[in-house]
């Protein structure tokens, strides 16, 4: 099935849009501009846009319950963000021996743990890591990744899916929800280079993974059993970074894009680069898991 994403009118222009997530309590869409250190917010009922300035590069946000509205993975560390815009440092950035590293994509599991990856700003191979934050400390879960990116879990929460963009594949792990332990790492399926590099990822209620393709101008819906593409969402921007289901019925796919890394010619040819897109699809997402602050 083929879809064509539409611009969300009035959406801000991001240098490197990423990490869209539908807040299940506030019923609003959040996403970030990594380079500019901005957290964006959209109330789809009123079409009202708001933003929060983090003051440094920000890799991802996840919804939270308790003391904070969101948990933010920023250049200085993991932060708690309140509705009023107050930021609290919860734990310092871990890669102190790699000062040119930053957080990239991340997501919460069903137990409320925040999984967040890092990467080198100059994309040094194997310089990044994957961490898990449970509220006090960051635990190293996997070392030696290059571009830590999309994360999601199967509907039964027994399998974790993970993307290191550099590897052009989706990894699968057996996952123990109670402990957060991963095991039996394996390649779920390879992503052909002509599709574009795999970036951010989400999952639908049928267990299919929807992957944003950097350089591919599309989001593709993949069957995790056979690695076949079941749907394509064309996006009028080459650098598609991530996607998330949102809306009251979680049947609208919200898609972030980037201007970073594009030539002036491509920026002129695709003037909507960096903006937010959406499209209603024949699928429903799962409610985003929240961090318990």
XYZ file of C-alpha atoms in Angstrom:
293
model
C 0.000 0.000 0.000
C 1.247 3.462 -0.882
C 0.580 6.628 1.123
C 1.692 10.214 0.657
C 2.477 12.162 3.824
C 1.121 15.685 4.168
C 2.712 18.682 5.834
C 1.395 19.524 9.291
C 0.510 23.149 8.595
C 2.451 25.632 10.686
C 4.962 23.101 11.953
C 8.343 24.609 12.893
C 11.362 24.175 10.666
C 13.876 21.843 12.323
C 17.521 21.455 11.457
C 17.403 17.862 12.706
C 13.868 16.857 13.703
C 13.661 13.607 15.671
C 12.008 11.547 18.417
C 8.271 12.114 17.824
C 6.078 10.677 20.576
C 2.382 10.916 21.373
C 1.982 11.723 25.081
C -0.724 9.309 26.303
C -1.789 11.527 29.205
C -1.681 14.965 27.594
C -2.813 13.649 24.178
C -0.317 15.876 22.392
C 2.588 15.258 20.037
C 6.147 16.035 21.133
C 9.360 15.928 19.089
C 12.813 17.505 19.154
C 15.196 19.521 17.030
C 18.454 17.868 18.039
C 20.829 20.515 16.718
C 18.991 23.536 18.075
C 18.197 21.928 21.430
C 14.449 22.484 21.182
C 11.553 20.309 22.362
C 8.470 20.969 20.224
C 4.874 20.378 21.260
C 1.657 20.233 19.215
C -1.934 20.176 20.443
C -3.702 18.709 17.406
C -7.111 19.859 18.662
C -6.216 23.549 18.701
C -3.285 23.443 16.233
C -1.295 25.255 18.877
C 2.492 24.838 18.749
C 4.729 25.411 21.766
C 8.400 24.784 22.414
C 10.929 24.416 25.233
C 14.560 25.492 24.871
C 16.829 22.910 26.496
C 19.972 24.980 25.947
C 22.042 22.187 24.398
C 21.672 19.394 21.870
C 18.801 17.054 22.707
C 18.547 13.526 21.336
C 15.158 12.266 22.458
C 12.191 12.754 24.770
C 9.822 10.273 26.394
C 6.538 10.930 28.230
C 6.624 10.762 32.011
C 4.221 10.541 34.928
C 4.919 11.937 38.368
C 7.178 14.932 38.859
C 7.857 15.552 35.170
C 5.978 15.891 31.894
C 8.890 14.527 29.848
C 12.277 12.939 30.360
C 14.853 14.511 28.052
C 18.147 13.059 26.815
C 20.324 16.157 26.431
C 23.996 16.947 25.918
C 24.569 17.441 29.637
C 22.690 14.303 30.685
C 19.206 12.990 31.434
C 16.826 15.806 32.405
C 13.325 16.039 33.798
C 11.114 18.646 32.093
C 8.037 20.056 33.824
C 4.950 21.550 32.196
C 6.201 25.028 33.107
C 9.525 24.424 31.342
C 11.683 23.798 34.421
C 14.597 21.437 33.751
C 16.241 19.255 36.410
C 19.423 17.251 35.854
C 18.727 13.644 36.885
C 22.020 12.049 35.850
C 25.082 13.380 34.021
C 26.013 12.360 30.505
C 27.926 9.049 30.715
C 30.457 9.095 27.847
C 32.940 11.393 29.618
C 35.886 9.761 27.847
C 34.210 10.594 24.503
C 33.576 14.367 24.707
C 32.367 14.497 21.103
C 29.559 12.017 21.751
C 25.897 12.894 22.223
C 22.635 11.121 22.946
C 20.567 10.084 19.950
C 17.298 8.136 19.799
C 15.548 6.566 22.790
C 12.308 5.117 24.111
C 10.680 3.731 27.270
C 9.907 0.070 27.781
C 6.688 -1.166 29.398
C 8.321 -1.223 32.847
C 9.055 2.513 32.628
C 12.785 2.289 31.908
C 14.302 4.810 29.466
C 16.528 3.204 26.837
C 18.774 5.753 25.139
C 21.685 5.450 22.736
C 24.692 7.626 22.013
C 26.787 8.368 18.949
C 29.806 10.412 17.959
C 28.994 13.771 16.360
C 31.463 12.928 13.586
C 30.031 9.393 13.263
C 33.186 7.614 14.436
C 32.521 3.873 13.985
C 31.712 1.915 17.166
C 32.061 5.023 19.385
C 28.490 4.942 20.714
C 26.656 2.922 23.334
C 23.154 1.882 24.348
C 22.093 2.687 27.919
C 19.119 2.089 30.167
C 17.999 4.656 32.767
C 15.802 3.499 35.647
C 15.754 6.708 37.659
C 19.126 6.960 39.381
C 21.870 5.534 37.198
C 22.558 4.725 33.561
C 23.344 1.084 32.881
C 25.417 0.192 29.836
C 23.473 -2.344 27.777
C 25.506 -2.507 24.582
C 28.859 -0.971 23.702
C 30.387 -0.314 20.316
C 27.473 0.963 18.244
C 27.938 3.602 15.565
C 24.602 5.398 15.109
C 22.292 4.223 17.882
C 18.807 4.787 16.545
C 15.299 3.309 16.502
C 14.029 1.237 19.416
C 10.739 -0.549 19.951
C 9.241 -3.686 21.477
C 6.915 -6.350 20.127
C 3.273 -6.102 21.268
C 3.808 -8.948 23.759
C 6.924 -7.135 25.126
C 9.046 -10.269 24.761
C 11.223 -9.011 21.905
C 13.182 -5.764 21.637
C 13.996 -4.328 18.211
C 16.968 -2.018 17.752
C 18.618 -0.142 14.892
C 22.248 0.832 14.513
C 21.846 2.807 11.288
C 25.416 2.020 10.226
C 24.618 -1.709 10.065
C 21.640 -1.372 7.641
C 19.572 -3.932 9.508
C 17.153 -4.350 12.393
C 18.410 -6.313 15.383
C 16.135 -8.406 17.593
C 16.748 -9.484 21.198
C 14.876 -11.722 23.573
C 13.629 -9.353 26.278
C 12.757 -9.939 29.936
C 10.378 -7.178 30.937
C 10.781 -7.593 34.691
C 14.583 -7.340 34.704
C 15.254 -5.500 31.443
C 17.702 -8.224 30.432
C 18.367 -8.763 26.725
C 19.758 -11.918 25.126
C 19.976 -13.861 21.869
C 20.894 -10.904 19.653
C 20.151 -11.645 16.013
C 19.456 -9.929 12.692
C 15.698 -9.602 12.246
C 16.025 -8.469 8.639
C 18.415 -6.567 6.398
C 17.461 -3.156 4.989
C 18.459 -2.713 1.325
C 20.656 0.329 0.793
C 18.433 1.551 -2.030
C 15.624 2.018 0.538
C 17.703 4.542 2.475
C 19.376 4.106 5.839
C 17.120 2.879 8.684
C 16.632 5.597 11.304
C 13.803 5.947 13.843
C 11.203 3.233 14.308
C 7.789 2.492 15.794
C 5.472 -0.519 15.886
C 1.787 -1.096 15.210
C -0.762 -3.299 16.968
C -0.129 -6.110 14.477
C 3.571 -6.158 15.322
C 4.777 -4.582 12.083
C 7.659 -2.128 12.357
C 7.447 1.275 10.669
C 10.905 2.645 9.896
C 11.954 6.123 8.788
C 14.565 5.967 6.021
C 17.263 8.637 6.007
C 18.013 9.421 2.382
C 15.013 7.372 1.280
C 12.260 10.023 1.397
C 9.911 7.506 2.982
C 8.668 5.559 5.954
C 8.347 1.850 5.249
C 6.199 -0.691 7.080
C 8.113 -3.954 7.450
C 6.829 -7.410 8.326
C 9.255 -8.647 11.015
C 8.598 -12.294 10.170
C 9.674 -12.253 6.535
C 11.346 -8.840 6.164
C 8.941 -7.802 3.415
C 7.713 -4.232 2.919
C 3.926 -4.047 3.373
C 3.401 -0.293 2.992
C 5.336 2.793 1.957
C 4.668 6.362 3.066
C 6.264 8.778 0.630
C 7.554 11.971 2.266
C 8.497 15.139 0.312
C 11.830 15.345 2.129
C 14.892 13.127 1.519
C 16.025 12.903 5.133
C 13.217 11.190 7.043
C 14.290 10.649 10.629
C 11.560 9.053 12.741
C 7.857 8.316 13.108
C 5.230 7.761 15.779
C 1.542 6.942 15.841
C -0.667 9.632 17.333
C -4.178 11.001 17.485
C -7.174 9.753 19.520
C -7.177 6.367 17.776
C -3.414 6.155 17.220
C -4.049 5.776 13.498
C -2.157 8.842 12.292
C 1.542 8.482 11.595
C 3.565 11.582 12.503
C 6.897 11.877 10.713
C 9.951 14.024 11.475
C 12.490 15.166 8.894
C 15.821 16.996 8.744
C 17.634 19.672 6.768
C 21.027 18.616 8.077
C 23.396 17.173 5.501
C 21.493 18.417 2.452
C 23.002 20.535 -0.294
C 21.574 23.940 -1.161
C 20.212 22.381 -4.340
C 18.274 19.733 -2.418
C 17.070 22.259 0.147
C 15.720 24.327 -2.726
C 14.216 21.309 -4.446
C 12.572 20.049 -1.232
C 11.659 23.218 0.714
C 9.666 21.284 3.342
C 12.775 19.534 4.689
C 12.860 19.760 8.469
C 9.120 20.037 9.013
C 6.576 17.667 10.559
C 4.353 15.489 8.377
C 1.412 13.211 9.046
C -0.832 10.699 7.316
C -3.720 8.517 8.463
C -2.887 4.892 7.711
C -4.646 1.558 7.864
C -2.938 0.648 11.124
C -3.046 1.538 14.799
C -0.075 2.168 17.014
C 0.405 1.144 20.621
C 0.142 3.519 23.573
C 3.574 4.972 24.332
C 5.137 3.649 27.515
C 5.911 6.289 30.137
C 8.793 6.931 32.498
C 7.805 6.900 36.166
C 9.496 9.932 37.737
